[in-house]
Coordinates of N, CA and C and ligand atoms in Angstrom, one line a residue:
X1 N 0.8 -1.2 0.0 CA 0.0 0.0 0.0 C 0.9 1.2 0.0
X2 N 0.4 2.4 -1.0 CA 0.9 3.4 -0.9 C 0.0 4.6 -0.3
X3 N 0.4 5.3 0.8 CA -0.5 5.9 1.2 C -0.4 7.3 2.0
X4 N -1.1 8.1 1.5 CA -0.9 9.7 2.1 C -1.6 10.1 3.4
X5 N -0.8 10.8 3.9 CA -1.5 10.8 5.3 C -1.6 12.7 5.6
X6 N -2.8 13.1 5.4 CA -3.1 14.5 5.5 C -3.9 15.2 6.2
X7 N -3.6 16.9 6.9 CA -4.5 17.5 7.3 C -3.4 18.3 8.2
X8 N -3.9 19.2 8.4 CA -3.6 20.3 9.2 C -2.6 19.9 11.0
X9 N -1.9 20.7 10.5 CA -1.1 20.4 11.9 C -1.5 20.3 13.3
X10 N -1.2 19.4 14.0 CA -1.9 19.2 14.6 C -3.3 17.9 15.2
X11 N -3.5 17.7 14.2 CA -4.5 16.5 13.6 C -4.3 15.1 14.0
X12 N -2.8 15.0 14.1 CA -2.3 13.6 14.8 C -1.9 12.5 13.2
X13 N -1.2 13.4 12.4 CA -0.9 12.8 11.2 C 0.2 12.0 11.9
X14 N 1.0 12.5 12.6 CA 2.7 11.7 12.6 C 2.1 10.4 13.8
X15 N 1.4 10.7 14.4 CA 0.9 9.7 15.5 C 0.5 8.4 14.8
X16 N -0.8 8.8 14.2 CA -1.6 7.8 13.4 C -0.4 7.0 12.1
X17 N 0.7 8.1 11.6 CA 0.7 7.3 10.5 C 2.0 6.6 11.4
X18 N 2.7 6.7 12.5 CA 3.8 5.5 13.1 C 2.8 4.4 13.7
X19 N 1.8 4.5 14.1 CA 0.7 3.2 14.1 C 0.5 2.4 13.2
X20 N -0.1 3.2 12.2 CA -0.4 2.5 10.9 C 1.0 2.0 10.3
X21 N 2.2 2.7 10.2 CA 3.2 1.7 9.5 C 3.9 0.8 10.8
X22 N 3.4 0.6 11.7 CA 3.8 -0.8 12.6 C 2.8 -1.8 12.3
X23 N 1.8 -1.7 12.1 CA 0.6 -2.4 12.1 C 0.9 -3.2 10.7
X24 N 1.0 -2.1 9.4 CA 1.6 -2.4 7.8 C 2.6 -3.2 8.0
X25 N 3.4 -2.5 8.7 CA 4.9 -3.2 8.3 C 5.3 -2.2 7.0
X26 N 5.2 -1.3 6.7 CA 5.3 -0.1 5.5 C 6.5 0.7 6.5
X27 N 7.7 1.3 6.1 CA 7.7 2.6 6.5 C 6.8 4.0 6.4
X28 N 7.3 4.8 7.7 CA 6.8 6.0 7.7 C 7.6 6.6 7.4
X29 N 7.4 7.5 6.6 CA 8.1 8.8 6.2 C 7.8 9.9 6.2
X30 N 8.4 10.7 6.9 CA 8.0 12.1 7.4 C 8.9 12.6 6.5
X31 N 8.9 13.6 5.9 CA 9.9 14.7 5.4 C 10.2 16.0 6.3
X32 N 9.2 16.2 7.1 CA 9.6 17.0 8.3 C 10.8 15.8 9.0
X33 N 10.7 14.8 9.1 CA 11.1 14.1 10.2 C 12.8 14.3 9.4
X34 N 12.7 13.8 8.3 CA 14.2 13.9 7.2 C 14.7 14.9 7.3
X35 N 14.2 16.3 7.5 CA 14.5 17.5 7.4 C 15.3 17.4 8.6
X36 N 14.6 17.3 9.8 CA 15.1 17.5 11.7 C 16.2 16.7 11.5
X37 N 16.1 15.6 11.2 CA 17.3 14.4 11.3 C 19.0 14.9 10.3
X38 N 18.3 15.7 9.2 CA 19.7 16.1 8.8 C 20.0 17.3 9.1
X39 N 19.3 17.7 9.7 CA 19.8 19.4 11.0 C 20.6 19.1 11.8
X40 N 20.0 17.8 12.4 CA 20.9 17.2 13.7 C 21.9 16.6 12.9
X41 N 22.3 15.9 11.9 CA 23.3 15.5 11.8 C 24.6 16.2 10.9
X42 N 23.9 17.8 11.2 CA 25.1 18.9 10.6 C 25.1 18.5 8.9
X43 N 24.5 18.2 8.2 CA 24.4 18.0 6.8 C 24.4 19.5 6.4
X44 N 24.4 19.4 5.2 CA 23.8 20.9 3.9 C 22.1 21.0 4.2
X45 N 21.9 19.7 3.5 CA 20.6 19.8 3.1 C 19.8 20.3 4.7
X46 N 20.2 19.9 6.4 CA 19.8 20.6 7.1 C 20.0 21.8 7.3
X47 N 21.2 21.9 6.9 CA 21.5 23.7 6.8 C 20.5 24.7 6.1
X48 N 20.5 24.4 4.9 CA 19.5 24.7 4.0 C 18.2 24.8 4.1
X49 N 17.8 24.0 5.2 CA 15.9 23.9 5.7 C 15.7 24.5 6.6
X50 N 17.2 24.7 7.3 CA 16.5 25.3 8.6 C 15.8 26.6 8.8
X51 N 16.2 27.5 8.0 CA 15.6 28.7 8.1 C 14.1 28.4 8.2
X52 N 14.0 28.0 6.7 CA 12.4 28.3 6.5 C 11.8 27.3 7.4
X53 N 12.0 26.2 8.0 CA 11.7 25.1 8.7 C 11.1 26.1 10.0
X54 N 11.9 26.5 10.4 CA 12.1 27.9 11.7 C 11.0 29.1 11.9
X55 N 10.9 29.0 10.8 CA 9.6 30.2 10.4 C 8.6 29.7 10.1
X56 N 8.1 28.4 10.1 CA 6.9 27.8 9.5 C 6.7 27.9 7.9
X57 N 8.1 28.3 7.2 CA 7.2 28.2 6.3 C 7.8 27.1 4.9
X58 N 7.3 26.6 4.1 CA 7.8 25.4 3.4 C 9.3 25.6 2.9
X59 N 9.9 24.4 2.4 CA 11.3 24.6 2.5 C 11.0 24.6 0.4
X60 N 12.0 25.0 -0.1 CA 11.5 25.1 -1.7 C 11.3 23.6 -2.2
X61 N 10.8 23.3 -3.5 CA 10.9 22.3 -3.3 C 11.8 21.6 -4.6
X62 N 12.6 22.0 -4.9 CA 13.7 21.3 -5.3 C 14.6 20.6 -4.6
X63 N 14.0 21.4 -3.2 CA 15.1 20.8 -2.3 C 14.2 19.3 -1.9
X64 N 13.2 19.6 -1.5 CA 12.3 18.4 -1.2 C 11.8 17.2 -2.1
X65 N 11.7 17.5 -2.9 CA 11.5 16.4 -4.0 C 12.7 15.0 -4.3
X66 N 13.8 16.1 -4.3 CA 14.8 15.1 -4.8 C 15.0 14.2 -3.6
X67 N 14.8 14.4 -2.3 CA 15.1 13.9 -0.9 C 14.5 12.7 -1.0
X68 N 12.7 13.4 -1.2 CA 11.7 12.1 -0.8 C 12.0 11.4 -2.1
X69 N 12.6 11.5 -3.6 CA 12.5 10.4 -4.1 C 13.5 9.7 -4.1
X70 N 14.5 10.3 -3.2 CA 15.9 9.2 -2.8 C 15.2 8.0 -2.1
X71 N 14.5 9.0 -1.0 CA 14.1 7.9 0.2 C 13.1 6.9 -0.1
X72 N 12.1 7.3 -1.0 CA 11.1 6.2 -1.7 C 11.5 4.8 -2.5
X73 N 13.0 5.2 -2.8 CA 13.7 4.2 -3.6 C 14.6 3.1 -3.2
X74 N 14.6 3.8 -1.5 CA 15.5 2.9 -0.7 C 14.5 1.0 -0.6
X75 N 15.4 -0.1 -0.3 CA 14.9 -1.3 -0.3 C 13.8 -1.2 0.6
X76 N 13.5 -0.9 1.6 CA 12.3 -0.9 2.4 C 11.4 -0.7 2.2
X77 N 11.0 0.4 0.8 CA 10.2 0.9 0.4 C 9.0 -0.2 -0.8
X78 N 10.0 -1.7 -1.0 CA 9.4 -2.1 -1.9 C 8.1 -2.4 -1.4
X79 N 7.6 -2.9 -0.2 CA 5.9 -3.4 0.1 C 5.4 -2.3 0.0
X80 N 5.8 -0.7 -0.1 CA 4.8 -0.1 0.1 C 5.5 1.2 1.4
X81 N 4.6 2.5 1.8 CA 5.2 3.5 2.5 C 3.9 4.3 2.9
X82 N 3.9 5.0 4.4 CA 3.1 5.8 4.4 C 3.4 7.0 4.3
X83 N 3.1 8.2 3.4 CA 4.0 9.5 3.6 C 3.1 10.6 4.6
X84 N 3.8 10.7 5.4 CA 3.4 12.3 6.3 C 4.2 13.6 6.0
X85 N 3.7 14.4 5.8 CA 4.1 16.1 5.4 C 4.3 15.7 3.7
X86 N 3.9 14.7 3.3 CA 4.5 15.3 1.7 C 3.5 14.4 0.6
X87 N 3.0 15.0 0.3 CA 3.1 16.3 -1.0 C 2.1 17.3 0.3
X88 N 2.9 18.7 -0.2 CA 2.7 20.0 0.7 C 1.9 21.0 -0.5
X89 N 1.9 20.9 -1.9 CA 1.6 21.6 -2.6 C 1.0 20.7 -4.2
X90 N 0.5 21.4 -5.2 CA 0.4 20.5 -6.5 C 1.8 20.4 -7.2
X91 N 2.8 20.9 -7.1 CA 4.3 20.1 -7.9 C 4.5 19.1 -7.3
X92 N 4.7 19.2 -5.7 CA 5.0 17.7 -5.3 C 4.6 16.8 -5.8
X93 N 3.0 17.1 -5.5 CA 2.0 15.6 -5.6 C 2.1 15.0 -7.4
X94 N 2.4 16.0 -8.2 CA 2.7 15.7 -9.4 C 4.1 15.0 -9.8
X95 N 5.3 15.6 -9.1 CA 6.3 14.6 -9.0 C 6.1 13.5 -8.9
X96 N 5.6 13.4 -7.5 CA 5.1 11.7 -6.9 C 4.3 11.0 -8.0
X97 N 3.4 11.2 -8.4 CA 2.7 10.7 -9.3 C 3.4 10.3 -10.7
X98 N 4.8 11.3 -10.6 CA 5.4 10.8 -12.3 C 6.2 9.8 -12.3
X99 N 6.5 8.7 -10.6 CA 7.0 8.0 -10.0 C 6.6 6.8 -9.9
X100 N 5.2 7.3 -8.8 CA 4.4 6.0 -8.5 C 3.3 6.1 -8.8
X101 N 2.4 5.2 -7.9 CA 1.0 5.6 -8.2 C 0.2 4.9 -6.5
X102 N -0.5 6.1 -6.0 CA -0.7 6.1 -5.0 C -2.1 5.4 -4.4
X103 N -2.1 4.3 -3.9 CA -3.1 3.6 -3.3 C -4.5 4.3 -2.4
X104 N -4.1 5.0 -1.5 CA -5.1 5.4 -0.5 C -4.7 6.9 0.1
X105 N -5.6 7.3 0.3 CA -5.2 9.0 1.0 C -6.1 9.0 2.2
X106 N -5.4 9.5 3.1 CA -6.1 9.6 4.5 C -6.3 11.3 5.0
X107 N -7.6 11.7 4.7 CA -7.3 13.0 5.3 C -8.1 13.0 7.1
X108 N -7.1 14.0 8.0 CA -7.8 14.3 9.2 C -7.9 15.5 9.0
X109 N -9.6 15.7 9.3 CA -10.1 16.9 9.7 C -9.8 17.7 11.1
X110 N -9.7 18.8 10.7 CA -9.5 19.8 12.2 C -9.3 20.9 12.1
X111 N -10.1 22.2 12.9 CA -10.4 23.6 12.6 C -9.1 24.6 13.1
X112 N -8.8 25.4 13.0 CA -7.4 26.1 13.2 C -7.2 25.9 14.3
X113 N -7.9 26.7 15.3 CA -8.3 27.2 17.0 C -7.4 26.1 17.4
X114 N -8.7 24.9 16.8 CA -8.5 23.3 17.8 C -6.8 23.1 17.7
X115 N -6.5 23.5 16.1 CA -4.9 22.9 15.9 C -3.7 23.8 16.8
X116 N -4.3 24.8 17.2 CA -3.6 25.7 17.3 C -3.4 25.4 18.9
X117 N -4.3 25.2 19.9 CA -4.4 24.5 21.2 C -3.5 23.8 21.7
X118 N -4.2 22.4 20.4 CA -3.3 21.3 20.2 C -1.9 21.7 20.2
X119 N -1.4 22.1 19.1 CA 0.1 21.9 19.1 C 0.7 22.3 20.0
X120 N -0.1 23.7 20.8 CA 1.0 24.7 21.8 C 1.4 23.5 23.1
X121 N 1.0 22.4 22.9 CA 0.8 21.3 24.1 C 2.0 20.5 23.9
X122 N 2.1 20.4 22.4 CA 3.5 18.6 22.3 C 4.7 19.2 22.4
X123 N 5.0 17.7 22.6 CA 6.5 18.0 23.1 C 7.4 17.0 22.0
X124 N 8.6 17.4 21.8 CA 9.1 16.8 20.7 C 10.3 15.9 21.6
X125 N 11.1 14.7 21.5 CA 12.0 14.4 21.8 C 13.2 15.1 20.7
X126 N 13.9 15.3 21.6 CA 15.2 16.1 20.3 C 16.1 15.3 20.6
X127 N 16.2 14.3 20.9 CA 17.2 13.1 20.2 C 16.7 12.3 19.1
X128 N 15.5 11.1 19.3 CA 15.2 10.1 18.4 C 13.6 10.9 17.6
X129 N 13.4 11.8 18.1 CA 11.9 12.8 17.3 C 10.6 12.0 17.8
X130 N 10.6 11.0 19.1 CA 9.1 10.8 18.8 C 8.6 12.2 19.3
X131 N 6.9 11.9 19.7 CA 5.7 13.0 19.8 C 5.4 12.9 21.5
X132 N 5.1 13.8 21.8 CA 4.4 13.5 23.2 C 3.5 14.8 23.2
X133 N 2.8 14.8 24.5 CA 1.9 15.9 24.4 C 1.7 16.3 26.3
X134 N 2.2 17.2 26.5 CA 1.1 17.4 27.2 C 0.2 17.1 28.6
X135 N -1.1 17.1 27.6 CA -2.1 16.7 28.6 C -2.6 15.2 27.2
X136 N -2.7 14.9 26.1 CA -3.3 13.9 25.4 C -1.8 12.7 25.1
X137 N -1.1 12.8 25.6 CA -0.1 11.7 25.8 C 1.4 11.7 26.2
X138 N 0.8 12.1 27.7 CA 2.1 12.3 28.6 C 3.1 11.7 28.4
X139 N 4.5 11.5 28.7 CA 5.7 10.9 28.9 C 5.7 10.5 30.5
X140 N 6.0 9.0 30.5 CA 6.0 8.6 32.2 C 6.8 9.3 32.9
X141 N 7.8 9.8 32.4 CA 8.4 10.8 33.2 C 8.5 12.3 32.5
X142 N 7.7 13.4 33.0 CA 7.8 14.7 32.2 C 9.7 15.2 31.8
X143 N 9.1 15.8 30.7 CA 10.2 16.2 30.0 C 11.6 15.3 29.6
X144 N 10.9 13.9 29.7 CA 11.5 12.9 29.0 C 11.5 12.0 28.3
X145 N 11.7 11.4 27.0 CA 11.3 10.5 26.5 C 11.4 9.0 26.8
X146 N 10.2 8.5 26.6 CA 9.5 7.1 27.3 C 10.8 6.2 25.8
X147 N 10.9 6.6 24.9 CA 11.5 5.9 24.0 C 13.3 5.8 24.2
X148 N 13.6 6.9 24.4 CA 15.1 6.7 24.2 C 15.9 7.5 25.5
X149 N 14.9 8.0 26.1 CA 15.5 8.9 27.7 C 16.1 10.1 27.1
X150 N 15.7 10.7 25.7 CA 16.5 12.4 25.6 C 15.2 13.7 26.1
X151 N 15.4 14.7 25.9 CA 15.1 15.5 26.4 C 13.8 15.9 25.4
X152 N 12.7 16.2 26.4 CA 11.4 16.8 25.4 C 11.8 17.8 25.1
X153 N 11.5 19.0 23.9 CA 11.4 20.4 23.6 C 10.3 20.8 23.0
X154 N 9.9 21.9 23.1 CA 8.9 22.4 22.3 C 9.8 23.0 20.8
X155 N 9.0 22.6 19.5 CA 9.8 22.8 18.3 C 9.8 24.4 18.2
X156 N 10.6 24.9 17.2 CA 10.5 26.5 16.9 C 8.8 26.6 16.4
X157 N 8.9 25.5 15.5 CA 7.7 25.9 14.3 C 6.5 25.3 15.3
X158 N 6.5 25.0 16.3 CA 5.3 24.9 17.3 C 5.0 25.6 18.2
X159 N 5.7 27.0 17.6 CA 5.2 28.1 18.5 C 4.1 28.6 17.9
X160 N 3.1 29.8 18.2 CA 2.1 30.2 17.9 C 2.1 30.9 16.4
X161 N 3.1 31.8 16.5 CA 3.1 32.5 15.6 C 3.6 31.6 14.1
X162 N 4.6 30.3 14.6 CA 4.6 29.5 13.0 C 4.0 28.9 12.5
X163 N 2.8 28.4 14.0 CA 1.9 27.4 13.9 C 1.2 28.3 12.8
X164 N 0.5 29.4 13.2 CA -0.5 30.2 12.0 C -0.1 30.1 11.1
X165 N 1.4 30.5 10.4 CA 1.7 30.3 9.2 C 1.6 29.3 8.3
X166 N 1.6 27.9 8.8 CA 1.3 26.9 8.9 C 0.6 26.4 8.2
X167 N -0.5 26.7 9.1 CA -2.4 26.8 8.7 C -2.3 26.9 7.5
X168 N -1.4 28.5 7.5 CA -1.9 29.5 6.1 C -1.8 28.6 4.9
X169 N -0.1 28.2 5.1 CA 0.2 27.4 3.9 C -0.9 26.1 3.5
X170 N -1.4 25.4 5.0 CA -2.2 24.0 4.6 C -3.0 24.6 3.8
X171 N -4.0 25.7 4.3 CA -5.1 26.0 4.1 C -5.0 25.7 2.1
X172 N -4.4 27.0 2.0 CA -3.7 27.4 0.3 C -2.9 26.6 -0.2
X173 N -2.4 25.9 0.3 CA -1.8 25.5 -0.9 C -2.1 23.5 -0.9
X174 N -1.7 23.1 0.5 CA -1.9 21.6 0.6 C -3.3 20.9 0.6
X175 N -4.7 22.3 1.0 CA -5.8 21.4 1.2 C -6.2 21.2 -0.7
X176 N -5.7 21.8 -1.4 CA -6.4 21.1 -2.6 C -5.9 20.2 -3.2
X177 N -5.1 19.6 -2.7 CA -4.0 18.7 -3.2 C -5.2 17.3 -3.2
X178 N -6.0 17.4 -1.7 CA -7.3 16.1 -1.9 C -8.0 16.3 -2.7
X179 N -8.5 17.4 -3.8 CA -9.0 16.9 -4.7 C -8.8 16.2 -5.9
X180 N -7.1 17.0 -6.1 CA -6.3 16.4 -7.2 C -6.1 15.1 -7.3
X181 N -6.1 14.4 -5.7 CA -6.2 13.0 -5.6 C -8.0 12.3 -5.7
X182 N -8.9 12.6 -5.1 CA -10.2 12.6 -5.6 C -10.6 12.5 -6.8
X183 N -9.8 13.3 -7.9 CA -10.4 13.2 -9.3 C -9.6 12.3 -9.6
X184 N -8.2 11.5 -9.2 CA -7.6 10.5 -9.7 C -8.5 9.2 -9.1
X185 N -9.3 9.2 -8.2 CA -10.3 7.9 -7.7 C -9.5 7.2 -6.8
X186 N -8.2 7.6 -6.3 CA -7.7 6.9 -5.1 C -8.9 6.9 -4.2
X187 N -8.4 5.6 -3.0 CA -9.2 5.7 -2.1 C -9.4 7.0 -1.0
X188 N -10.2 7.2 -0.6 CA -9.9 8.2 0.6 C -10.3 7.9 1.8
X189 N -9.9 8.1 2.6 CA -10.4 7.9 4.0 C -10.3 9.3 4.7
X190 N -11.8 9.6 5.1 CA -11.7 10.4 6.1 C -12.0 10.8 7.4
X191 N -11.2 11.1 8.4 CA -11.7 11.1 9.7 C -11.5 12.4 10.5
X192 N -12.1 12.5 11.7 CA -12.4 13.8 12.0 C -11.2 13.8 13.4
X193 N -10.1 14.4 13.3 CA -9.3 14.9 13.7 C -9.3 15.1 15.2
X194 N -10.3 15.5 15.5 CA -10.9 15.7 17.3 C -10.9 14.3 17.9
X195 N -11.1 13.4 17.1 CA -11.1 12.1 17.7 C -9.4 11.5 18.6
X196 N -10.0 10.9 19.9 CA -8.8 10.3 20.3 C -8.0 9.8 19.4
X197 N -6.7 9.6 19.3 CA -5.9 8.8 19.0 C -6.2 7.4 19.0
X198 N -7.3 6.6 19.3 CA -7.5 5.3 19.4 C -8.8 5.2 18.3
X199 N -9.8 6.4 19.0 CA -10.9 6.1 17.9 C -10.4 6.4 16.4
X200 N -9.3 7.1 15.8 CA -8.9 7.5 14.9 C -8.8 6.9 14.4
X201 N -7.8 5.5 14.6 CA -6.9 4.6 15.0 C -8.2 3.5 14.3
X202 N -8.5 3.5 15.1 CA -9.7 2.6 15.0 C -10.7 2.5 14.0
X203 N -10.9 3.7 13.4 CA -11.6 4.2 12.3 C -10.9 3.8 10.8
X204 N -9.6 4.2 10.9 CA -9.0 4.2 9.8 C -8.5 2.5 9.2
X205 N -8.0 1.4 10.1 CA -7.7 0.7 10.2 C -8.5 -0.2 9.4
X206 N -9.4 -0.5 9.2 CA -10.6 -1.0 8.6 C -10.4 -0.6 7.1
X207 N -10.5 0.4 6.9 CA -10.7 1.0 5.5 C -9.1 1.2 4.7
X208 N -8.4 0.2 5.5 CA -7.0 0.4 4.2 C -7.1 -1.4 4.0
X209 N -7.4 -1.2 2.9 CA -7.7 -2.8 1.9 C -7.2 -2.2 0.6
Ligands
LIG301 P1 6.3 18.8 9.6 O1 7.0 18.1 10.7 O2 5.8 17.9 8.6 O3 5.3 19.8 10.0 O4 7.5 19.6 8.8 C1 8.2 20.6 9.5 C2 8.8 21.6 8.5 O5 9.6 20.9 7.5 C3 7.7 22.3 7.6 O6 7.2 23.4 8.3 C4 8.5 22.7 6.4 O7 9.4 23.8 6.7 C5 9.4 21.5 6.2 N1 8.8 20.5 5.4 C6 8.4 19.2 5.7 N2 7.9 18.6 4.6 C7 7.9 19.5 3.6 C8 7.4 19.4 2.2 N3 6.9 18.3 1.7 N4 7.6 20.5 1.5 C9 8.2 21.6 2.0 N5 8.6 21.8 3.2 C10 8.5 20.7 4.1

């Protein structure tokens, strides 16, 4: 299965789609996640992101395309992949498309306010990147990670002011990207964002055949 995982920040795309690719047995792929990971490991290509990464706002995508189609090509990728953060716009999803051809789209719904709440809440591990939150999925021990024992942070771009930008970008440029896939007759799945992490979970799971 090839499968897109979308909606507005916030929404619990990175949550749901490391569920669903343990469950698959698919990798997940974040290109946010690629981006953080070659920041941390002093690369170009992190050098290069960070700015606009910092400011909430997309990184270009010359830079991004060539990345995710390294990473799509890697041996892991043969059963299949779930992508989170990518395609961000219609070139991407057109790239992708000149490539593969994509099985299922998952969009989660959710209203700015809500997303905006949300995010001011998670906490990022800044060693291995998982998610925590908060008050919707504590760390057994605050300000630590239950995965690898490094330190939580709150991200730059999960402050208020990048979070909006954010939005802006979803709003304009990524939410019509579900139609572009709609008129191609992929599958879609859609669930409403406000929902626990379990009922989400639970919803979605059913409808990837
Ligand atoms: P995310 O964790 O998916 O919200 O991504 C964090 C940041 O990485 C975004 O705000 C962008 O600056 C950059 N980024 C991630 N994926 C993409 C993409 N597909 N296109 C452009 N920029 C991206």
């Amino acid at each position: 299965m090839k499968i897109l995982i979308m909606g507005p920040q916030g929404a619990g795309k990175g949550t749901q789609a490391s569920r669903i690719s343990k469950k698959l047995e698919v990798p997940h792929i974040s290109t946010g996640d690629l981006f953080r990971e070659a920041l941390s490991n002093g690369t170009d290509l992190g050098a290069k992101a960070k700015e606009y990464m910092n400011r909430g706002e997309l990184v270009p995508d010359s830079i991004v395309v060539g990345m995710l189609k390294e990473r799509i090509e890697k041996e892991d990728c043969k059963k299949g992949w779930i992508l989170d953060g990518y395609p961000r716009n219609k070139l991407q999803a057109e790239e992708l498309d000149k490539i593969t051809k994509v099985s299922h789209m998952i969009v989660l719904t959710l209203d700015d306010d809500f997303a905006v709440q949300r995010i001011g809440g998670r906490r990022t591990c800044s060693k291995c990147g998982a998610i925590f939150h908060t008050t919707n999925l504590k760390p057994k021990k605050e300000g630590i990670c239950d995965r690898c024992g490094g330190n939580l942070i709150q991200r730059e771009d999960d402050k208020e002011k990048a979070i909006r930008e954010r939005l802006k970008i979803y709003r304009n440029d990524t939410e019509p990207i579900i139609l572009h896939y709609k008129n191609k007759g992929i599958k879609m799945i859609e669930v409403d964002g406000k929902k626990s992490i379990q009922e989400a979970f639970d919803e979605i799971m059913p409808q990837l055949r």
